[in-house]
Every structure is written in structure tokens, then in C-alpha cells.
Amino acid sequence: MDDRESARSTRRRMPELPDVEIFKRYLDSTALHQPIRRTEVREEDLLRGVTPQKLARRLKGARLEAARRHGKFLLVRLDTGSWLVLHFGMTGFLRYFRDGGSDREPGHVRLLLHLENGWRLAYDCQRKLGEVGLADDADRFVQERGLGPDALEMGREEFLEALEGRRGMVKPTLMNQRILAGVGNVYSDEALFQARIDPRTSVAELDAAARRRLRDALRETLETAIAARVDPERFPDGYLLPRREEGASCPRGCGGRVERIVVSGRGAYRCPGCQGAG
DNA sequence: ACATTGACCTGAGAGC
DNA sequence: TGCTCTCAGGTCAATG
């Protein structure tokens, strides 16, 4: 990856649920079933609850059997029964490569698994806000972390239950991983744009119809992002994500201009025409 | 329960 | 050209 490519992907890649789902599919189609010959920890700071020595010992000889995603976490089951836990922070991603192949080692590798077949699986995380760890059990990990239900797996009733009694602003509520897991800054904006709800609206002010609309919009948004392989250029018309910049014309064609506001300390994009005055 | 602020982290881009 | 400043955002902790 050259510098320009690196810069571009840094701008675009902010791993939320759809991004991690793509990572899961990538892992499932590349690095499974090969014994791990050696584990290289290049950045100890990203390890959580485990030393480099322990991680290497637990991975040595083990095979990655299948990946599972919960919210923004990727949990990889080993044939030994334990799980490798990966969180991608803001800038993390995976790459499967070998010497002389078309893909090369990326620029900020924090963990590198050397596999028996000569290929390597890199966990790259430029800004070190990600996390690598081990878990004995995936369900218990999710519970102990206090994660809410996965945003894509939860049913309509479960979503409505999660909002019940909430009084905070809707955007930070969607982003609260304890309430539902997987939604971050970008996709909360997108779902709210699709549902035509101002991000600053209190959940308490949303009537039943608006809550259902939000739930459907969130599901639609996440599924669309995955189908587009999180590439902004592949998103269908009418999506905000490819036009997350101040002054862009409303993707829905209402004539409004996209504006940036700050909600709960985060930059939020919305269309004043479609999403009300707030 | 909820809001706010700051810390963590690195690199890009702006402004001087 | 090179410096300083701000910003990006996932998560956590402290404070109101």
C-alpha cells in the first residue's frame, strides 16, 4: 500500500458494524483452518488482558475455525475452543498476504499471524485505538463487556424495547454499545437521515411511528452498506454517506444542503430540509 | 439516566 | 519550507 492509498483508506475506514461484517467475511474466506506457526505481537499496547507471551502460546499450533461478529467486535473461534477477540478502533483492518503475492504487508501491523501454508494474517491499526485479546467463550465475552444486542440481529420488538424509557438524544442512544451494538458515528447519521429524524431529538419525543421508521431505516442502512461492501461509490442514490461534507446538496434532492453539527461531542451530518430544524 | 469533557492515538490539512 | 494547531472517532473514565 503506498502513502496515497493509505491516506485514502484512513479517511474512509471507520469500522462500524458493516465494516466489521466485511472483515468477518474476508477472514472466513481466507485464513481459516491453517495451523498458526508463529504469532508476532508488534504493539503490546493493543493487547487487553493478555501478555504477548500468553497470546503466542495460546495461538501456537491452533487453527482459526470461524469468525463471529457482535457489534464492532470480531470473535474468531479457534479449534482449541477459545476465541481470539479483535476490535478495530477507528482505523483497523485485516489483510491476508504472502511474499510475492498481489497484496503486501500493510503499513501499521500490530499483530501478525504466520500460518503453516506460508500466508500471513495481519491486523493493522494505524491509530492504536483497537484491541486484541482472548476469550474463553464468545457469549460470556459479550455479556461481560455489557454489549447490547447486535444491531443487525435484533428484531423489531427488541429494538423498541431497547429504546423504551430512554430520554437522551437519539444519535448518542444509537451509538451506545450497551443499548445496541455496532452503530457508530457514520451509520447513526445515515439511519437518522433515512428515517428523517434530527439527530438531537430526544428518544422520549419519538412516537411509535418514528421509532418503527428508525428501526427499519437502521436495518436497511446496515444491509445496504454491507451489500455495497462499505464502498461509498457503490451506495445507491439517496444515501448520505457518500456526501458527508458541509454544503453538499441533499442526496434526497430536497434542495437542502448538508450541514455539520456537533452532537454529543461528535461531528454529525444532517440535511436541515429533510430532518427538521431540531 | 444523561450530558459533558478529556484522554488515548496518528496523520492530514490548514494557516502562518 | 516547516512549524503549530485542529480534526477525525471508538471507547472509557471522571464529573456535573
PDB file of C-alpha atoms (C1' of nucleotides) in Angstrom:
ATOM      1  CA  MET A   1       0.000   0.000   0.000  1.00  0.00           C
ATOM      2  CA  ASP A   2       1.516   3.342  -0.945  1.00  0.00           C
ATOM      3  CA  ASP A   3       1.032   6.519   1.059  1.00  0.00           C
ATOM      4  CA  ARG A   4      -1.799   7.834  -1.004  1.00  0.00           C
ATOM      5  CA  GLU A   5      -3.716   4.619  -0.764  1.00  0.00           C
ATOM      6  CA  SER A   6      -3.043   4.555   2.941  1.00  0.00           C
ATOM      7  CA  ALA A   7      -4.350   8.077   3.374  1.00  0.00           C
ATOM      8  CA  ARG A   8      -7.456   7.339   1.392  1.00  0.00           C
ATOM      9  CA  SER A   9      -8.349   4.263   3.343  1.00  0.00           C
ATOM     10  CA  THR A  10      -7.657   6.093   6.573  1.00  0.00           C
ATOM     11  CA  ARG A  11     -10.234   8.667   5.660  1.00  0.00           C
ATOM     12  CA  ARG A  12     -12.839   6.176   4.655  1.00  0.00           C
ATOM     13  CA  ARG A  13     -12.396   3.352   7.033  1.00  0.00           C
ATOM     14  CA  MET A  14     -14.156   3.780  10.320  1.00  0.00           C
ATOM     15  CA  PRO A  15     -15.032   0.319  11.383  1.00  0.00           C
ATOM     16  CA  GLU A  16     -18.622   0.084  12.440  1.00  0.00           C
ATOM     17  CA  LEU A  17     -20.892  -2.923  12.103  1.00  0.00           C
ATOM     18  CA  PRO A  18     -20.905  -3.161   8.281  1.00  0.00           C
ATOM     19  CA  ASP A  19     -17.142  -2.762   8.060  1.00  0.00           C
ATOM     20  CA  VAL A  20     -16.565  -5.454  10.656  1.00  0.00           C
ATOM     21  CA  GLU A  21     -19.024  -7.704   8.839  1.00  0.00           C
ATOM     22  CA  ILE A  22     -16.889  -7.309   5.721  1.00  0.00           C
ATOM     23  CA  PHE A  23     -13.793  -8.141   7.764  1.00  0.00           C
ATOM     24  CA  LYS A  24     -15.567 -11.243   9.026  1.00  0.00           C
ATOM     25  CA  ARG A  25     -16.348 -12.411   5.505  1.00  0.00           C
ATOM     26  CA  TYR A  26     -12.815 -11.677   4.453  1.00  0.00           C
ATOM     27  CA  LEU A  27     -11.378 -13.717   7.291  1.00  0.00           C
ATOM     28  CA  ASP A  28     -13.825 -16.550   6.680  1.00  0.00           C
ATOM     29  CA  SER A  29     -12.762 -16.739   3.062  1.00  0.00           C
ATOM     30  CA  THR A  30      -9.012 -16.581   3.640  1.00  0.00           C
ATOM     31  CA  ALA A  31      -7.260 -17.553   6.840  1.00  0.00           C
ATOM     32  CA  LEU A  32      -9.280 -20.464   8.234  1.00  0.00           C
ATOM     33  CA  HIS A  33      -8.109 -23.987   9.039  1.00  0.00           C
ATOM     34  CA  GLN A  34      -4.401 -23.345   8.796  1.00  0.00           C
ATOM     35  CA  PRO A  35      -2.314 -24.019  11.897  1.00  0.00           C
ATOM     36  CA  ILE A  36      -0.690 -20.897  13.281  1.00  0.00           C
ATOM     37  CA  ARG A  37       3.036 -21.365  13.132  1.00  0.00           C
ATOM     38  CA  ARG A  38       4.024 -18.189  14.914  1.00  0.00           C
ATOM     39  CA  THR A  39       2.434 -15.086  16.410  1.00  0.00           C
ATOM     40  CA  GLU A  40       4.130 -11.733  16.151  1.00  0.00           C
ATOM     41  CA  VAL A  41       2.921  -9.021  18.518  1.00  0.00           C
ATOM     42  CA  ARG A  42       4.299  -5.735  17.253  1.00  0.00           C
ATOM     43  CA  GLU A  43       2.360  -3.425  19.509  1.00  0.00           C
ATOM     44  CA  GLU A  44       1.879  -4.622  23.016  1.00  0.00           C
ATOM     45  CA  ASP A  45      -0.329  -1.672  23.914  1.00  0.00           C
ATOM     46  CA  LEU A  46      -3.198  -3.114  21.916  1.00  0.00           C
ATOM     47  CA  LEU A  47      -3.321  -6.300  23.915  1.00  0.00           C
ATOM     48  CA  ARG A  48      -6.012  -6.364  26.518  1.00  0.00           C
ATOM     49  CA  GLY A  49      -5.918  -8.795  29.395  1.00  0.00           C
ATOM     50  CA  VAL A  50      -3.181 -10.911  27.861  1.00  0.00           C
ATOM     51  CA  THR A  51       0.580 -10.756  27.537  1.00  0.00           C
ATOM     52  CA  PRO A  52       2.328 -11.259  24.196  1.00  0.00           C
ATOM     53  CA  GLN A  53       3.801 -14.484  25.561  1.00  0.00           C
ATOM     54  CA  LYS A  54       0.455 -15.861  26.602  1.00  0.00           C
ATOM     55  CA  LEU A  55      -1.199 -14.909  23.337  1.00  0.00           C
ATOM     56  CA  ALA A  56       1.559 -16.539  21.315  1.00  0.00           C
ATOM     57  CA  ARG A  57       1.385 -19.661  23.449  1.00  0.00           C
ATOM     58  CA  ARG A  58      -2.374 -19.956  23.123  1.00  0.00           C
ATOM     59  CA  LEU A  59      -2.293 -19.446  19.361  1.00  0.00           C
ATOM     60  CA  LYS A  60       0.643 -21.653  18.517  1.00  0.00           C
ATOM     61  CA  GLY A  61      -0.499 -24.637  16.511  1.00  0.00           C
ATOM     62  CA  ALA A  62      -4.150 -23.625  16.768  1.00  0.00           C
ATOM     63  CA  ARG A  63      -6.358 -23.070  13.716  1.00  0.00           C
ATOM     64  CA  LEU A  64      -8.871 -20.299  13.143  1.00  0.00           C
ATOM     65  CA  GLU A  65     -12.149 -22.128  12.665  1.00  0.00           C
ATOM     66  CA  ALA A  66     -14.799 -19.473  12.111  1.00  0.00           C
ATOM     67  CA  ALA A  67     -15.403 -15.813  12.750  1.00  0.00           C
ATOM     68  CA  ARG A  68     -18.369 -14.369  14.514  1.00  0.00           C
ATOM     69  CA  ARG A  69     -19.296 -10.717  14.801  1.00  0.00           C
ATOM     70  CA  HIS A  70     -21.058  -8.955  17.616  1.00  0.00           C
ATOM     71  CA  GLY A  71     -21.442  -5.243  17.100  1.00  0.00           C
ATOM     72  CA  LYS A  72     -17.995  -3.939  16.241  1.00  0.00           C
ATOM     73  CA  PHE A  73     -16.191  -6.927  17.714  1.00  0.00           C
ATOM     74  CA  LEU A  74     -14.865  -9.798  15.670  1.00  0.00           C
ATOM     75  CA  LEU A  75     -14.587 -13.017  17.640  1.00  0.00           C
ATOM     76  CA  VAL A  76     -12.598 -15.756  15.990  1.00  0.00           C
ATOM     77  CA  ARG A  77     -13.085 -19.290  17.268  1.00  0.00           C
ATOM     78  CA  LEU A  78     -10.025 -21.464  17.477  1.00  0.00           C
ATOM     79  CA  ASP A  79     -10.060 -25.235  17.166  1.00  0.00           C
ATOM     80  CA  THR A  80      -8.856 -25.296  20.756  1.00  0.00           C
ATOM     81  CA  GLY A  81     -12.193 -23.865  21.841  1.00  0.00           C
ATOM     82  CA  SER A  82     -11.010 -20.428  22.877  1.00  0.00           C
ATOM     83  CA  TRP A  83     -11.569 -17.215  20.953  1.00  0.00           C
ATOM     84  CA  LEU A  84      -9.373 -14.511  19.520  1.00  0.00           C
ATOM     85  CA  VAL A  85     -11.009 -11.136  20.105  1.00  0.00           C
ATOM     86  CA  LEU A  86     -10.437  -8.271  17.679  1.00  0.00           C
ATOM     87  CA  HIS A  87     -11.703  -4.722  17.839  1.00  0.00           C
ATOM     88  CA  PHE A  88     -10.735  -2.310  15.101  1.00  0.00           C
ATOM     89  CA  GLY A  89     -10.982   1.051  16.782  1.00  0.00           C
ATOM     90  CA  MET A  90     -11.090   3.736  14.141  1.00  0.00           C
ATOM     91  CA  THR A  91      -8.533   2.538  11.681  1.00  0.00           C
ATOM     92  CA  GLY A  92      -8.183  -1.210  11.990  1.00  0.00           C
ATOM     93  CA  PHE A  93      -8.439  -3.804   9.221  1.00  0.00           C
ATOM     94  CA  LEU A  94      -7.237  -7.269   8.271  1.00  0.00           C
ATOM     95  CA  ARG A  95      -5.033  -8.367   5.440  1.00  0.00           C
ATOM     96  CA  TYR A  96      -4.155 -11.853   4.268  1.00  0.00           C
ATOM     97  CA  PHE A  97      -0.995 -11.928   2.202  1.00  0.00           C
ATOM     98  CA  ARG A  98       2.220 -13.732   1.388  1.00  0.00           C
ATOM     99  CA  ASP A  99       5.575 -12.783  -0.034  1.00  0.00           C
ATOM    100  CA  GLY A 100       5.378 -12.170  -3.754  1.00  0.00           C
ATOM    101  CA  GLY A 101       1.588 -12.039  -3.728  1.00  0.00           C
ATOM    102  CA  SER A 102      -0.530  -9.203  -5.040  1.00  0.00           C
ATOM    103  CA  ASP A 103      -1.226  -7.923  -1.533  1.00  0.00           C
ATOM    104  CA  ARG A 104       1.691  -6.796   0.554  1.00  0.00           C
ATOM    105  CA  GLU A 105       2.109  -6.245   4.238  1.00  0.00           C
ATOM    106  CA  PRO A 106       0.306  -3.051   5.223  1.00  0.00           C
ATOM    107  CA  GLY A 107       1.995  -0.180   7.000  1.00  0.00           C
ATOM    108  CA  HIS A 108       0.883  -0.373  10.611  1.00  0.00           C
ATOM    109  CA  VAL A 109       0.722  -4.023  11.532  1.00  0.00           C
ATOM    110  CA  ARG A 110       0.105  -4.574  15.237  1.00  0.00           C
ATOM    111  CA  LEU A 111      -0.439  -8.335  15.184  1.00  0.00           C
ATOM    112  CA  LEU A 112       0.788 -10.815  12.602  1.00  0.00           C
ATOM    113  CA  LEU A 113      -0.161 -14.474  12.434  1.00  0.00           C
ATOM    114  CA  HIS A 114       2.203 -16.650  10.423  1.00  0.00           C
ATOM    115  CA  LEU A 115       0.277 -19.608   9.070  1.00  0.00           C
ATOM    116  CA  GLU A 116       1.516 -23.064   8.174  1.00  0.00           C
ATOM    117  CA  ASN A 117       0.835 -22.548   4.454  1.00  0.00           C
ATOM    118  CA  GLY A 118       3.213 -19.584   4.324  1.00  0.00           C
ATOM    119  CA  TRP A 119       0.478 -16.950   4.277  1.00  0.00           C
ATOM    120  CA  ARG A 120       0.123 -14.335   6.985  1.00  0.00           C
ATOM    121  CA  LEU A 121      -2.860 -12.640   8.527  1.00  0.00           C
ATOM    122  CA  ALA A 122      -2.153  -9.073   9.573  1.00  0.00           C
ATOM    123  CA  TYR A 123      -4.167  -6.962  11.951  1.00  0.00           C
ATOM    124  CA  ASP A 124      -3.315  -3.373  11.038  1.00  0.00           C
ATOM    125  CA  CYS A 125      -4.364  -0.435  13.196  1.00  0.00           C
ATOM    126  CA  GLN A 126      -2.722   2.879  12.463  1.00  0.00           C
ATOM    127  CA  ARG A 127      -4.258   4.833  15.319  1.00  0.00           C
ATOM    128  CA  LYS A 128      -3.912   2.436  18.169  1.00  0.00           C
ATOM    129  CA  LEU A 129      -7.467   2.553  19.363  1.00  0.00           C
ATOM    130  CA  GLY A 130      -8.200  -1.070  18.586  1.00  0.00           C
ATOM    131  CA  GLU A 131      -7.897  -4.082  20.795  1.00  0.00           C
ATOM    132  CA  VAL A 132      -6.683  -7.671  20.695  1.00  0.00           C
ATOM    133  CA  GLY A 133      -7.479 -10.251  23.319  1.00  0.00           C
ATOM    134  CA  LEU A 134      -8.568 -13.758  24.169  1.00  0.00           C
ATOM    135  CA  ALA A 135     -11.879 -15.062  25.446  1.00  0.00           C
ATOM    136  CA  ASP A 136     -12.927 -18.453  26.701  1.00  0.00           C
ATOM    137  CA  ASP A 137     -16.454 -18.065  25.472  1.00  0.00           C
ATOM    138  CA  ALA A 138     -17.970 -15.661  22.973  1.00  0.00           C
ATOM    139  CA  ASP A 139     -21.350 -15.296  24.658  1.00  0.00           C
ATOM    140  CA  ARG A 140     -19.760 -14.672  28.013  1.00  0.00           C
ATOM    141  CA  PHE A 141     -17.432 -12.107  26.468  1.00  0.00           C
ATOM    142  CA  VAL A 142     -20.388 -10.187  25.058  1.00  0.00           C
ATOM    143  CA  GLN A 143     -22.133 -10.318  28.390  1.00  0.00           C
ATOM    144  CA  GLU A 144     -19.122  -9.306  30.424  1.00  0.00           C
ATOM    145  CA  ARG A 145     -18.469  -6.368  28.140  1.00  0.00           C
ATOM    146  CA  GLY A 146     -22.012  -5.226  28.688  1.00  0.00           C
ATOM    147  CA  LEU A 147     -22.756  -5.124  24.982  1.00  0.00           C
ATOM    148  CA  GLY A 148     -26.335  -4.761  23.906  1.00  0.00           C
ATOM    149  CA  PRO A 149     -27.876  -6.942  21.199  1.00  0.00           C
ATOM    150  CA  ASP A 150     -26.249  -6.791  17.789  1.00  0.00           C
ATOM    151  CA  ALA A 151     -27.925  -4.093  15.732  1.00  0.00           C
ATOM    152  CA  LEU A 152     -28.406  -6.382  12.759  1.00  0.00           C
ATOM    153  CA  GLU A 153     -29.616  -9.397  14.678  1.00  0.00           C
ATOM    154  CA  MET A 154     -32.125  -7.715  16.917  1.00  0.00           C
ATOM    155  CA  GLY A 155     -35.762  -7.963  15.937  1.00  0.00           C
ATOM    156  CA  ARG A 156     -38.225  -5.114  15.756  1.00  0.00           C
ATOM    157  CA  GLU A 157     -39.629  -5.714  19.220  1.00  0.00           C
ATOM    158  CA  GLU A 158     -36.177  -5.933  20.713  1.00  0.00           C
ATOM    159  CA  PHE A 159     -35.251  -2.608  19.158  1.00  0.00           C
ATOM    160  CA  LEU A 160     -38.354  -0.939  20.530  1.00  0.00           C
ATOM    161  CA  GLU A 161     -37.633  -2.400  23.949  1.00  0.00           C
ATOM    162  CA  ALA A 162     -34.102  -1.043  23.834  1.00  0.00           C
ATOM    163  CA  LEU A 163     -35.447   2.477  23.269  1.00  0.00           C
ATOM    164  CA  GLU A 164     -38.082   2.179  25.941  1.00  0.00           C
ATOM    165  CA  GLY A 165     -37.614   4.653  28.768  1.00  0.00           C
ATOM    166  CA  ARG A 166     -34.674   6.403  27.121  1.00  0.00           C
ATOM    167  CA  ARG A 167     -34.649  10.161  27.336  1.00  0.00           C
ATOM    168  CA  GLY A 168     -31.316  11.067  25.805  1.00  0.00           C
ATOM    169  CA  MET A 169     -30.733  12.316  22.278  1.00  0.00           C
ATOM    170  CA  VAL A 170     -31.404   9.701  19.646  1.00  0.00           C
ATOM    171  CA  LYS A 171     -27.989   9.783  17.974  1.00  0.00           C
ATOM    172  CA  PRO A 172     -25.911   9.031  21.075  1.00  0.00           C
ATOM    173  CA  THR A 173     -28.522   6.453  22.047  1.00  0.00           C
ATOM    174  CA  LEU A 174     -27.995   4.590  18.779  1.00  0.00           C
ATOM    175  CA  MET A 175     -24.247   4.800  19.301  1.00  0.00           C
ATOM    176  CA  ASN A 176     -24.371   3.486  22.852  1.00  0.00           C
ATOM    177  CA  GLN A 177     -22.951  -0.027  22.606  1.00  0.00           C
ATOM    178  CA  ARG A 178     -24.687  -1.089  25.812  1.00  0.00           C
ATOM    179  CA  ILE A 179     -28.069  -0.356  24.270  1.00  0.00           C
ATOM    180  CA  LEU A 180     -27.400  -1.847  20.868  1.00  0.00           C
ATOM    181  CA  ALA A 181     -24.064  -2.938  19.489  1.00  0.00           C
ATOM    182  CA  GLY A 182     -22.481  -1.977  16.201  1.00  0.00           C
ATOM    183  CA  VAL A 183     -23.644   1.514  15.313  1.00  0.00           C
ATOM    184  CA  GLY A 184     -21.117   4.357  15.266  1.00  0.00           C
ATOM    185  CA  ASN A 185     -20.993   7.935  14.139  1.00  0.00           C
ATOM    186  CA  VAL A 186     -21.377   7.410  10.407  1.00  0.00           C
ATOM    187  CA  TYR A 187     -24.206   4.890  10.366  1.00  0.00           C
ATOM    188  CA  SER A 188     -26.185   6.591  13.097  1.00  0.00           C
ATOM    189  CA  ASP A 189     -26.216   9.686  10.882  1.00  0.00           C
ATOM    190  CA  GLU A 190     -27.240   7.606   7.906  1.00  0.00           C
ATOM    191  CA  ALA A 191     -30.094   5.830   9.674  1.00  0.00           C
ATOM    192  CA  LEU A 192     -31.400   9.120  11.046  1.00  0.00           C
ATOM    193  CA  PHE A 193     -31.216  10.722   7.631  1.00  0.00           C
ATOM    194  CA  GLN A 194     -33.113   7.813   6.099  1.00  0.00           C
ATOM    195  CA  ALA A 195     -35.715   7.976   8.874  1.00  0.00           C
ATOM    196  CA  ARG A 196     -35.888  11.790   8.582  1.00  0.00           C
ATOM    197  CA  ILE A 197     -35.196  12.321  12.247  1.00  0.00           C
ATOM    198  CA  ASP A 198     -32.977  15.072  13.595  1.00  0.00           C
ATOM    199  CA  PRO A 199     -30.028  13.528  15.495  1.00  0.00           C
ATOM    200  CA  ARG A 200     -30.637  15.791  18.501  1.00  0.00           C
ATOM    201  CA  THR A 201     -34.214  14.686  19.029  1.00  0.00           C
ATOM    202  CA  SER A 202     -34.834  13.101  22.419  1.00  0.00           C
ATOM    203  CA  VAL A 203     -35.848   9.451  22.198  1.00  0.00           C
ATOM    204  CA  ALA A 204     -38.725  10.347  24.501  1.00  0.00           C
ATOM    205  CA  GLU A 205     -40.105  12.620  21.796  1.00  0.00           C
ATOM    206  CA  LEU A 206     -40.218   9.897  19.162  1.00  0.00           C
ATOM    207  CA  ASP A 207     -43.667   8.470  18.724  1.00  0.00           C
ATOM    208  CA  ALA A 208     -44.301   4.841  17.853  1.00  0.00           C
ATOM    209  CA  ALA A 209     -44.300   5.511  14.115  1.00  0.00           C
ATOM    210  CA  ALA A 210     -40.972   7.323  14.259  1.00  0.00           C
ATOM    211  CA  ARG A 211     -39.413   4.517  16.277  1.00  0.00           C
ATOM    212  CA  ARG A 212     -40.545   1.926  13.771  1.00  0.00           C
ATOM    213  CA  ARG A 213     -39.300   4.110  10.948  1.00  0.00           C
ATOM    214  CA  LEU A 214     -35.950   4.412  12.663  1.00  0.00           C
ATOM    215  CA  ARG A 215     -35.681   0.708  13.209  1.00  0.00           C
ATOM    216  CA  ASP A 216     -36.471  -0.071   9.582  1.00  0.00           C
ATOM    217  CA  ALA A 217     -34.096   2.639   8.369  1.00  0.00           C
ATOM    218  CA  LEU A 218     -31.287   1.332  10.540  1.00  0.00           C
ATOM    219  CA  ARG A 219     -31.700  -2.202   9.287  1.00  0.00           C
ATOM    220  CA  GLU A 220     -31.950  -1.051   5.689  1.00  0.00           C
ATOM    221  CA  THR A 221     -28.882   1.141   6.095  1.00  0.00           C
ATOM    222  CA  LEU A 222     -26.742  -1.616   7.581  1.00  0.00           C
ATOM    223  CA  GLU A 223     -27.803  -4.152   4.974  1.00  0.00           C
ATOM    224  CA  THR A 224     -27.208  -1.681   2.170  1.00  0.00           C
ATOM    225  CA  ALA A 225     -23.744  -0.836   3.484  1.00  0.00           C
ATOM    226  CA  ILE A 226     -22.800  -4.494   3.622  1.00  0.00           C
ATOM    227  CA  ALA A 227     -24.172  -5.129   0.134  1.00  0.00           C
ATOM    228  CA  ALA A 228     -22.112  -2.153  -1.082  1.00  0.00           C
ATOM    229  CA  ARG A 229     -19.112  -3.647   0.672  1.00  0.00           C
ATOM    230  CA  VAL A 230     -18.877  -0.339   2.528  1.00  0.00           C
ATOM    231  CA  ASP A 231     -17.558   1.357  -0.577  1.00  0.00           C
ATOM    232  CA  PRO A 232     -19.180   4.812  -0.793  1.00  0.00           C
ATOM    233  CA  GLU A 233     -19.134   4.605  -4.565  1.00  0.00           C
ATOM    234  CA  ARG A 234     -21.299   1.507  -4.509  1.00  0.00           C
ATOM    235  CA  PHE A 235     -24.025   3.006  -2.365  1.00  0.00           C
ATOM    236  CA  PRO A 236     -27.326   3.533  -4.125  1.00  0.00           C
ATOM    237  CA  ASP A 237     -28.610   7.052  -4.735  1.00  0.00           C
ATOM    238  CA  GLY A 238     -30.285   8.702  -1.816  1.00  0.00           C
ATOM    239  CA  TYR A 239     -27.657   7.853   0.764  1.00  0.00           C
ATOM    240  CA  LEU A 240     -25.941  10.466   2.869  1.00  0.00           C
ATOM    241  CA  LEU A 241     -22.689   8.574   3.408  1.00  0.00           C
ATOM    242  CA  PRO A 242     -21.039   9.406   0.091  1.00  0.00           C
ATOM    243  CA  ARG A 243     -21.837  13.071   0.709  1.00  0.00           C
ATOM    244  CA  ARG A 244     -20.753  13.605   4.266  1.00  0.00           C
ATOM    245  CA  GLU A 245     -19.495  17.100   3.774  1.00  0.00           C
ATOM    246  CA  GLU A 246     -20.701  20.540   4.633  1.00  0.00           C
ATOM    247  CA  GLY A 247     -22.589  22.193   1.804  1.00  0.00           C
ATOM    248  CA  ALA A 248     -23.199  19.069  -0.273  1.00  0.00           C
ATOM    249  CA  SER A 249     -26.617  19.005  -1.857  1.00  0.00           C
ATOM    250  CA  CYS A 250     -29.158  16.782  -0.152  1.00  0.00           C
ATOM    251  CA  PRO A 251     -28.899  13.237  -1.553  1.00  0.00           C
ATOM    252  CA  ARG A 252     -32.658  13.015  -1.494  1.00  0.00           C
ATOM    253  CA  GLY A 253     -32.918  16.075  -3.687  1.00  0.00           C
ATOM    254  CA  CYS A 254     -34.967  18.156  -1.308  1.00  0.00           C
ATOM    255  CA  GLY A 255     -32.860  21.158  -2.242  1.00  0.00           C
ATOM    256  CA  GLY A 256     -31.308  21.480   1.211  1.00  0.00           C
ATOM    257  CA  ARG A 257     -27.606  21.496   1.904  1.00  0.00           C
ATOM    258  CA  VAL A 258     -25.876  19.040   4.170  1.00  0.00           C
ATOM    259  CA  GLU A 259     -24.683  20.661   7.361  1.00  0.00           C
ATOM    260  CA  ARG A 260     -22.295  19.589  10.065  1.00  0.00           C
ATOM    261  CA  ILE A 261     -23.320  19.994  13.658  1.00  0.00           C
ATOM    262  CA  VAL A 262     -21.811  18.676  16.868  1.00  0.00           C
ATOM    263  CA  VAL A 263     -23.891  16.192  18.811  1.00  0.00           C
ATOM    264  CA  SER A 264     -22.538  14.720  21.997  1.00  0.00           C
ATOM    265  CA  GLY A 265     -19.044  15.798  21.034  1.00  0.00           C
ATOM    266  CA  ARG A 266     -19.138  14.152  17.615  1.00  0.00           C
ATOM    267  CA  GLY A 267     -19.394  15.644  14.189  1.00  0.00           C
ATOM    268  CA  ALA A 268     -22.833  14.830  12.856  1.00  0.00           C
ATOM    269  CA  TYR A 269     -24.112  15.435   9.330  1.00  0.00           C
ATOM    270  CA  ARG A 270     -27.721  16.053   8.503  1.00  0.00           C
ATOM    271  CA  CYS A 271     -29.982  17.703   5.986  1.00  0.00           C
ATOM    272  CA  PRO A 272     -31.927  20.572   7.575  1.00  0.00           C
ATOM    273  CA  GLY A 273     -34.598  20.245   4.896  1.00  0.00           C
ATOM    274  CA  CYS A 274     -35.330  16.566   5.439  1.00  0.00           C
ATOM    275  CA  GLN A 275     -34.612  16.200   9.113  1.00  0.00           C
ATOM    276  CA  GLY A 276     -36.354  19.197  10.573  1.00  0.00           C
ATOM    277  CA  ALA A 277     -34.988  22.201  12.373  1.00  0.00           C
ATOM    278  CA  GLY A 278     -34.178  20.273  15.514  1.00  0.00           C
TER     279      GLY A 278
ATOM    280  C1'  DA B   1     -30.218   8.422  33.436  1.00  0.00           C
ATOM    281  C1'  DC B   2     -27.950  11.564  30.815  1.00  0.00           C
ATOM    282  C1'  DA B   3     -24.651  15.311  29.276  1.00  0.00           C
ATOM    283  C1'  DT B   4     -20.123  16.996  29.017  1.00  0.00           C
ATOM    284  C1'  DT B   5     -15.266  16.869  28.825  1.00  0.00           C
ATOM    285  C1'  DG B   6     -10.880  14.918  28.232  1.00  0.00           C
ATOM    286  C1'  DA B   7      -7.676  11.218  27.368  1.00  0.00           C
ATOM    287  C1'  DC B   8      -5.900   7.859  24.237  1.00  0.00           C
ATOM    288  C1'  DC B   9      -3.786   7.591  19.257  1.00  0.00           C
ATOM    289  C1'  DT B  10      -1.645   9.148  14.412  1.00  0.00           C
ATOM    290  C1'  DG B  11      -1.581  11.631  10.225  1.00  0.00           C
ATOM    291  C1'  DA B  12      -3.710  15.012   7.148  1.00  0.00           C
ATOM    292  C1'  DG B  13      -4.610  19.514   6.221  1.00  0.00           C
ATOM    293  C1'  DA B  14      -4.976  24.433   7.307  1.00  0.00           C
ATOM    294  C1'  DG B  15      -2.883  28.616   8.421  1.00  0.00           C
ATOM    295  C1'  DC B  16       1.027  31.411   9.256  1.00  0.00           C
TER     296       DC B  16
ATOM    297  C1'  DT C   1       9.759  25.178   3.968  1.00  0.00           C
ATOM    298  C1'  DG C   2       8.419  23.915   8.438  1.00  0.00           C
ATOM    299  C1'  DC C   3       6.097  24.940  12.376  1.00  0.00           C
ATOM    300  C1'  DT C   4       1.743  24.683  15.285  1.00  0.00           C
ATOM    301  C1'  DC C   5      -2.922  23.807  15.629  1.00  0.00           C
ATOM    302  C1'  DT C   6      -7.196  21.297  14.831  1.00  0.00           C
ATOM    303  C1'  DC C   7      -9.660  17.494  13.486  1.00  0.00           C
ATOM    304  C1'  DA C   8     -11.062  12.632  12.638  1.00  0.00           C
ATOM    305  C1'  DG C   9     -13.924   8.984  16.069  1.00  0.00           C
ATOM    306  C1'  DG C  10     -14.449   4.327  19.222  1.00  0.00           C
ATOM    307  C1'  DT C  11     -14.265   3.795  23.965  1.00  0.00           C
ATOM    308  C1'  DC C  12     -13.620   4.726  28.698  1.00  0.00           C
ATOM    309  C1'  DA C  13     -13.413   7.396  32.934  1.00  0.00           C
ATOM    310  C1'  DA C  14     -14.432  11.339  35.667  1.00  0.00           C
ATOM    311  C1'  DT C  15     -17.557  14.983  36.870  1.00  0.00           C
ATOM    312  C1'  DG C  16     -21.958  17.601  36.986  1.00  0.00           C
TER     313       DG C  16
END
